XYZ file of C-alpha atoms in Angstrom:
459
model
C 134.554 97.319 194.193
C 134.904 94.693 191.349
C 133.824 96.612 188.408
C 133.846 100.851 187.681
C 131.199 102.343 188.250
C 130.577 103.860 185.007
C 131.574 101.138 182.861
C 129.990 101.245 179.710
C 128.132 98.023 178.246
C 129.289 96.144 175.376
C 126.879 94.299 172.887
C 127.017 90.594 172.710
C 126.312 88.503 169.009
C 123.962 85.624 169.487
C 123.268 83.445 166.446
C 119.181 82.668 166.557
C 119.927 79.528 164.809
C 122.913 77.805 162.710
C 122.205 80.172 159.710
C 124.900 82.808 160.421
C 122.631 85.581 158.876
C 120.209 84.805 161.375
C 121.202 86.668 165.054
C 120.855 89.437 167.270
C 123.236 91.617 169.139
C 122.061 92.002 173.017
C 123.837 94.753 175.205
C 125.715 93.320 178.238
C 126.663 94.735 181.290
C 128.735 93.376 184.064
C 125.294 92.750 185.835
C 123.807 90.808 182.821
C 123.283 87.388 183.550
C 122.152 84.905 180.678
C 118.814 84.827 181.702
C 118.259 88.317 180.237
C 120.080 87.291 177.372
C 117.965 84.391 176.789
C 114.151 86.790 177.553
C 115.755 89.076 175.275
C 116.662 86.316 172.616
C 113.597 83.784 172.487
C 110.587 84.152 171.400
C 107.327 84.984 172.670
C 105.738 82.608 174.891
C 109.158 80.116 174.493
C 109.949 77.967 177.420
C 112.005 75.331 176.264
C 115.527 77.037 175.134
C 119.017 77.602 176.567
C 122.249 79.774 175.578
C 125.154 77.521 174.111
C 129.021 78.799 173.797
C 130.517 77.329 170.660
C 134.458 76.757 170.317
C 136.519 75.181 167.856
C 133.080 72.434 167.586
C 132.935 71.928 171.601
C 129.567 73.303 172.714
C 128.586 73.691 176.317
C 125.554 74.939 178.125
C 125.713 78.863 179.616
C 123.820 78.339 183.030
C 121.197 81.296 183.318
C 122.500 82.533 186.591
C 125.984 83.483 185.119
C 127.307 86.683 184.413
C 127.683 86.800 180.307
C 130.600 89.314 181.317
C 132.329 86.802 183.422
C 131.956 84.208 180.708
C 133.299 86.852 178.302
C 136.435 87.410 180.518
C 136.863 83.518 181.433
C 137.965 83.069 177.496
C 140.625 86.093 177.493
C 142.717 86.236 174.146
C 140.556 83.320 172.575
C 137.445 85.234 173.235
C 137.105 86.310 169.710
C 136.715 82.319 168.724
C 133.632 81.871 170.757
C 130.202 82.186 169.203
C 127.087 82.048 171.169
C 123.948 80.244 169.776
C 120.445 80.429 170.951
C 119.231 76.200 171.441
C 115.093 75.818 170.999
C 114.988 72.737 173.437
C 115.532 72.077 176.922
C 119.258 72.243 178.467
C 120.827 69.053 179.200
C 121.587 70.217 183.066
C 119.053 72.881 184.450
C 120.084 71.856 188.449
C 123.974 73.383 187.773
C 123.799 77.184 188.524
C 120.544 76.582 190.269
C 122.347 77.988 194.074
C 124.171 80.336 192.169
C 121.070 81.363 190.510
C 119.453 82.066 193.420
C 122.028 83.542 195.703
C 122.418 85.927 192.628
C 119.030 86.844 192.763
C 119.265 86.953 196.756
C 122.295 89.649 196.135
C 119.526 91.582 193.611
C 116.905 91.686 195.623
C 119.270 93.396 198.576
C 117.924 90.091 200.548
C 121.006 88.358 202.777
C 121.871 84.741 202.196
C 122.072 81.962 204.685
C 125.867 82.747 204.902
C 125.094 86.061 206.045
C 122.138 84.911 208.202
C 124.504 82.832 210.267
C 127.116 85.322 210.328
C 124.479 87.411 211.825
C 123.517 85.222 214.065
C 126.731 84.746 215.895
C 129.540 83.553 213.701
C 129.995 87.081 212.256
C 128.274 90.127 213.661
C 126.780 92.197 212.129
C 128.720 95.887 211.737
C 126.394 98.257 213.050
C 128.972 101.545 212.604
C 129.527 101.396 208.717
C 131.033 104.326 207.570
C 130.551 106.885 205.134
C 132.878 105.462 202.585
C 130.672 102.584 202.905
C 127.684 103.947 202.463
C 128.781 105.339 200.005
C 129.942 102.615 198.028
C 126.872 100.862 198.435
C 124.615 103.780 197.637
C 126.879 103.476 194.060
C 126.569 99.872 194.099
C 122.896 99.866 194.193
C 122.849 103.165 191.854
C 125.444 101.260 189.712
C 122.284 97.820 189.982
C 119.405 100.771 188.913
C 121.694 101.762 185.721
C 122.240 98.599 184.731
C 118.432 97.362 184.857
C 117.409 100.998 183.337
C 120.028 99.509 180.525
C 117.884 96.192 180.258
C 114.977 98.019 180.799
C 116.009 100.136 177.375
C 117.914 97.467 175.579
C 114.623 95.585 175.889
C 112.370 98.468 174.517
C 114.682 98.226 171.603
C 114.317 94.765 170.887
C 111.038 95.201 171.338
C 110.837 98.019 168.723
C 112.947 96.577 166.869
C 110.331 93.442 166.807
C 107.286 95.601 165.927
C 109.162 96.530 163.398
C 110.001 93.239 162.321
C 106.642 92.482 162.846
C 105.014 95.296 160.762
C 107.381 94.832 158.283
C 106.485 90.614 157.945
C 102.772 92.200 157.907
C 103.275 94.539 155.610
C 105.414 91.945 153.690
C 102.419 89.588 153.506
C 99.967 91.749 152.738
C 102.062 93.065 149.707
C 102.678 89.240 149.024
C 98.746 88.833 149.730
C 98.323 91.933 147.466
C 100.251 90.554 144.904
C 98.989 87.199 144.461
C 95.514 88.520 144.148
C 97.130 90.744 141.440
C 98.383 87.710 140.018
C 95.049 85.664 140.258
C 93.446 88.351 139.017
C 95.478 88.399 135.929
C 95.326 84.880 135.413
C 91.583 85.346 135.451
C 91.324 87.873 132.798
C 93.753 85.839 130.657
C 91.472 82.873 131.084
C 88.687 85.808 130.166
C 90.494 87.010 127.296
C 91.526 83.955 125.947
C 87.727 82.671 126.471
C 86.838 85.610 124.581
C 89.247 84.843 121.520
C 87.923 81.554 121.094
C 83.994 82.753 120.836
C 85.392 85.344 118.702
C 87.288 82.629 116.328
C 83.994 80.441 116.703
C 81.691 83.576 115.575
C 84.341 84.217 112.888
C 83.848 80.686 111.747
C 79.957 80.857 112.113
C 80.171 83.945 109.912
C 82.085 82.458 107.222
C 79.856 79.057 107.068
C 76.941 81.561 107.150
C 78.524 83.570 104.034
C 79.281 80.247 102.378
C 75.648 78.782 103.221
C 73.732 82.468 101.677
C 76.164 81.807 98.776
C 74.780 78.094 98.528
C 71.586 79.206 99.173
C 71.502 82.195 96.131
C 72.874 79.876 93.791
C 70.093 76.950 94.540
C 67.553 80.076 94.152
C 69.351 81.056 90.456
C 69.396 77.522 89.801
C 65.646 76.851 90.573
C 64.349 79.842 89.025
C 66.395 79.067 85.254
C 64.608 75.762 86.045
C 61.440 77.334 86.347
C 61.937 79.448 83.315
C 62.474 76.218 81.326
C 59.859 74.607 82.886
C 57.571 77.555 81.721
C 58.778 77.153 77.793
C 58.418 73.394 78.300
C 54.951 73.939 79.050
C 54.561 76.577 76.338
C 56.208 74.318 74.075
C 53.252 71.323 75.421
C 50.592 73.930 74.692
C 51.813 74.880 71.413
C 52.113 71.326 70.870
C 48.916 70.145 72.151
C 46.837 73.254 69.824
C 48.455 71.805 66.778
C 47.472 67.921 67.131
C 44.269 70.065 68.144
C 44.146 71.566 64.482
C 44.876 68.200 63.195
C 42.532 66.621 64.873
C 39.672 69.120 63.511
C 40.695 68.588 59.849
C 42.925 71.544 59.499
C 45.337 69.984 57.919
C 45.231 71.690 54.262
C 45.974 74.905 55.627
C 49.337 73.474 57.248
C 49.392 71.665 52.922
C 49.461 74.572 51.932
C 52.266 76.119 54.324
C 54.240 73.205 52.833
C 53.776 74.145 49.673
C 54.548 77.728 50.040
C 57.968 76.812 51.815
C 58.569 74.987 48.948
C 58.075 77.304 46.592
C 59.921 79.572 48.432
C 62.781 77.171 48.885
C 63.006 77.056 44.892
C 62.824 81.377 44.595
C 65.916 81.392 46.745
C 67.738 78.758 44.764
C 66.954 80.389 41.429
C 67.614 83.867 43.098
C 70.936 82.184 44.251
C 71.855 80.797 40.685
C 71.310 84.430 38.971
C 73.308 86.295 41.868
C 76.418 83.860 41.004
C 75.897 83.976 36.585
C 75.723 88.018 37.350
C 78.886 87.405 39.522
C 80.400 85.587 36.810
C 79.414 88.049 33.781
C 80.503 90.911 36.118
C 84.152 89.323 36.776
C 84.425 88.851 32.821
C 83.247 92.209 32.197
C 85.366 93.384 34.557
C 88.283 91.246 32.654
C 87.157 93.136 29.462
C 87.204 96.435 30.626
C 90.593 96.146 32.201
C 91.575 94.546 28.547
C 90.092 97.555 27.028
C 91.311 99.703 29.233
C 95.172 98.768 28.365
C 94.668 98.357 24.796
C 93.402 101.957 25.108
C 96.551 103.119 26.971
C 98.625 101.365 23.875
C 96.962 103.126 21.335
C 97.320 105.858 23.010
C 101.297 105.310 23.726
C 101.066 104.360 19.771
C 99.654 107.635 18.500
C 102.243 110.008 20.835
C 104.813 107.903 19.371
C 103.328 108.214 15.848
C 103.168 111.993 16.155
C 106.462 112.153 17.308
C 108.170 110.357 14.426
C 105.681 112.314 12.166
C 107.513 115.324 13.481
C 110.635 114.254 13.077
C 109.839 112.946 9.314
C 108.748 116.469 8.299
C 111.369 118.350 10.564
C 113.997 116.290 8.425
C 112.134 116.821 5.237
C 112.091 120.063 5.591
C 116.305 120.151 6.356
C 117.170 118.446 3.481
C 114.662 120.580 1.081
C 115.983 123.962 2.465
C 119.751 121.931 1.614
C 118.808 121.013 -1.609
C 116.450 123.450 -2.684
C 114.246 121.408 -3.941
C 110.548 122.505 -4.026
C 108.979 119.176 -4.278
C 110.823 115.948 -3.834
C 113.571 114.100 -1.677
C 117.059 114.883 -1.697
C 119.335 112.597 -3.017
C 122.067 111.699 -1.194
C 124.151 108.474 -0.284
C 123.984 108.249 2.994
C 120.252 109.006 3.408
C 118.929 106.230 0.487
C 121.684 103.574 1.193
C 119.536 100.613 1.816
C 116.187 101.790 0.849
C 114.593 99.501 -0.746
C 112.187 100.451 -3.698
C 109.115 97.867 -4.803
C 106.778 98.377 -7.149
C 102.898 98.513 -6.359
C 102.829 95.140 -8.136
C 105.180 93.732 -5.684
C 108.227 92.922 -8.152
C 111.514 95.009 -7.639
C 112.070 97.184 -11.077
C 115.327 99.508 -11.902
C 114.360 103.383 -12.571
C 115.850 106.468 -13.504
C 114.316 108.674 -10.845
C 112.777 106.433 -8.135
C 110.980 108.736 -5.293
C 112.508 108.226 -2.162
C 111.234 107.083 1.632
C 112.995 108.085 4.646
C 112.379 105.270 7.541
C 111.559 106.531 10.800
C 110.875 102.766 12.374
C 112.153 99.805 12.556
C 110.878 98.578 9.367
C 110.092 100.748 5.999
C 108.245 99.967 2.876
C 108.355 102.177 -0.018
C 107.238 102.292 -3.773
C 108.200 103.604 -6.868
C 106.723 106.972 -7.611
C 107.156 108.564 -11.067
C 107.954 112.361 -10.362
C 105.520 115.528 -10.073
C 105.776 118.457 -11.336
C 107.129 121.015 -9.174
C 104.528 122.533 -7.199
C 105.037 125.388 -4.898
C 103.745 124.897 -1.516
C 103.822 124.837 2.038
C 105.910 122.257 3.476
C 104.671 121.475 6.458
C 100.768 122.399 6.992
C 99.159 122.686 10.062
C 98.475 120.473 12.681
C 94.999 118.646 12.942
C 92.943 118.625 16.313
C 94.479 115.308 16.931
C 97.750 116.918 17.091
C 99.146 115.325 13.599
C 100.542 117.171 10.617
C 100.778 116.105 6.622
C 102.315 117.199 3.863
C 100.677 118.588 0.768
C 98.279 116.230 -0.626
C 98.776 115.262 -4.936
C 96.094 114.465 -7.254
C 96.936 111.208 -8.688
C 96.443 107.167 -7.898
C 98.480 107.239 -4.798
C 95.957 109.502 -2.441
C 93.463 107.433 -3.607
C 95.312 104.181 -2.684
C 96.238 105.895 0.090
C 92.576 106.689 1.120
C 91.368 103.168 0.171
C 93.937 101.499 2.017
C 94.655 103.582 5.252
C 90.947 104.244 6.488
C 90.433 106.612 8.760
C 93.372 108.747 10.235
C 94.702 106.605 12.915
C 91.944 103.623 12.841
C 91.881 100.499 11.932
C 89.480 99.015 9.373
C 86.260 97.802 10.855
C 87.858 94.220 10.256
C 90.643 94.210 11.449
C 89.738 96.008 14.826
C 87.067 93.250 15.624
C 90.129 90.830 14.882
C 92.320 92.353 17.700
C 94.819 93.813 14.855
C 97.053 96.496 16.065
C 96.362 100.515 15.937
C 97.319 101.724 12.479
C 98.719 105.039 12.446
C 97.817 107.653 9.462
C 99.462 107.510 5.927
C 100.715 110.441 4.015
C 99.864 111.305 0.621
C 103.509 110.915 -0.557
C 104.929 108.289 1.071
C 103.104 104.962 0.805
C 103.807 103.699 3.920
C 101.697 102.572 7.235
C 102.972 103.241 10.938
C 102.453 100.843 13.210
C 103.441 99.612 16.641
C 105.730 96.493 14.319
C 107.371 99.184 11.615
C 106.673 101.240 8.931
C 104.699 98.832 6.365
C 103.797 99.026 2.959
C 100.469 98.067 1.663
C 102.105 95.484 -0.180
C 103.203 93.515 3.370
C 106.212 93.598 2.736
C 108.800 95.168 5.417
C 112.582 96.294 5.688
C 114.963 95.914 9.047
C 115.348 98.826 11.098
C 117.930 101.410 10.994
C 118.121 101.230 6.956
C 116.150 104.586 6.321
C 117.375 107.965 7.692
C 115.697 109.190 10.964
């Protein structure tokens, strides 16, 4: 026996085509010939194809009716160089192999070849005793031919499987891809939708605003026409007014509208003259207002004029009375150096005249005038008498020409003469009986006019 018996089979790497990721491994057993192979290999229906050995770029046909094992063997140590490739054509030579083809089939079949038919005709006979052994070893042989086509048998179920599979899988493969591109079309679709859709939305959007713009157009043309009607209705108010009035003319009413004239005139000429008189009462009130304000300060100086009267008045008597209490003199002056250094005595005639006993006048002002008094007799009074309502105080009055003068000269206590008020004169304080003299805002002045510097009589 050439081969075990229980040998197991190897599997054999054919390349489908020159892609290298494209082949199929075939289980081979030392009964395969390369016909299986190639029913395994092709495809369904193929005719035209053949099993090629490839080595070091040398190709050369496998006949079908050779043993792939054999073919295997045949290369020895170089057998891991050879690549097998599956050719979709027709072989170049399909007559080589063709009587070992057949006598290999012969052998399969259990069917005796012309060799054996002669040798059992005569040149060989035929063994008729065959032994156990022998039986025995063909009983394996033919058990060992079973195995090996139960191994096809199976290795073919597998590649058939293994091509459903395949098969399913490329259908389920397309109908996913199918699946997909519908997805795909689909979604193009409802982007061509969608983007339809945004365009009659932008062309509404833009209908809506040239609407908006057009009502906006369309109110103002409505404001505009009805204003125009309103002036169209005073325009033909203003015609009928118009057309009534050359009406009245017409009919002779025209002294009626004379006399409207002549009323507007006359009217006219009231609010002139009323016009005139508003601005002469404008202009008497602004110079009455001038006078009152002039009044109103002359006032305050008279008034400024008569405290400062009273206050020198108080002083006079307060320093009367000193030097009377120091001299103890009832009626009279002191005499003294240093209080009538300077005074200055004048008779009423106005000439200057030397005297024993001239009276004498104290200055409480800038300027002093005195005269020359002959003496009283001593008369025992008060010295300083009350104060009138007016807040002044005098000294007691002497019968004699001086309180007359005084009287005729002085006026009123602290007025001015009618005259000389009207002439704009200045306030003239009161005069006392004994001292000659008239206070005013200039000095101390005599009635005589005339007038001595300040700071000569004794304050």
């Amino acid at each position: 026996m050439r081969y075990g018996a229980k040998m197991m089979p190897m599997f054999l790497t054919v390349y489908l085509s020159n892609n290298d990721q494209h082949f199929t491994e075939v289980p081979v057993t030392p009964e395969t010939l390369c016909r299986d192979v190639l029913e395994l290999c092709k495809e369904p229906g193929e005719t035209d194809c053949y099993l090629a050995e490839m080595w070091r770029g040398s190709e050369r046909a496998v006949g079908e009716a050779e043993r792939m094992l054999d073919v295997l063997q045949r290369w020895g140590p170089q057998r891991a160089e050879v690549r097998f490739f599956l050719r979709h054509d027709r072989a170049p030579s399909r007559d080589s192999g063709g009587s070992r083809t057949s006598d290999h089939l012969a052998k399969r079949n259990g069917v005796k070849g012309s060799s054996d038919r002669r040798m059992e005709n005569g040149v060989v006979p035929p063994r008729l005793d065959m032994t156990l052994s022998e039986l025995q070893e063909m009983a394996a042989r033919q058990q060992q031919q079973i195995d090996a086509q139960q191994q096809l048998l199976a290795s073919k179920e597998q590649r058939l499987r293994y091509l459903k599979q395949q098969d399913q899988r490329q259908q389920q493969q397309a109908s996913e891809q199918e699946k997909l591109q519908r997805l795909r079309e689909n979604a193009e679709s409802q982007e061509a939708k969608l983007k339809k859709v945004r365009a009659l939305k932008g062309q509404v959007e833009q209908k809506r605003l040239s609407n908006g713009k057009l009502v906006e157009e369309i109110e103002q043309m409505s404001g505009l026409f009805q204003q125009k009607q309103r002036e169209l209705v005073v325009a033909v108010s203003r015609v009928e007014e118009l057309s009534r009035q050359l009406e009245m003319l017409k009919n002779g009413k025209m002294d009626a509208f004379h006399d409207n004239q002549s009323s507007a005139a006359e009217l006219d000429r009231l609010y002139k003259e009323l016009q005139l008189r508003n601005r002469l009462n404008q202009e008497q009130n602004a110079k009455l207002q001038q006078q009152r304000e002039s009044l109103n300060k002359r006032n305050l100086e008279v008034a400024a004029m008569d405290r400062r009267v009273s206050e020198l008045r108080e002083r006079l008597w307060k320093k009367k009375a000193a030097l009377q209490q120091k001299e103890n003199l009832p009626n009279g002056f002191p005499v003294k150096d240093k209080s009538t250094k300077g005074i200055e005595q004048i008779p009423m005639d106005g000439h200057s005249t030397q005297q024993g006993g001239p009276s004498r006048v104290a200055a409480v002002e800038p300027y002093i005038q005195s005269s020359t008094m002959p003496r009283r007799p001593v008369r025992h009074e008060l010295l300083v008498k009350p104060a009138y309502p007016d807040g002044t105080a005098t000294l007691p009055m002497q019968d004699g020409p001086i309180k007359a003068q005084s009287r005729s000269g002085a006026g009123p206590i602290g007025k001015p003469p009618m005259g000389e008020q009207s002439s704009g004169a200045p306030p003239v304080s009161r005069v006392e009986p004994n001292c000659d003299v008239t206070l005013s805002s200039e000095g101390i002045t005599h009635h005589t006019g005339l007038r001595e510097p300040a700071g000569r009589g004794l304050l």
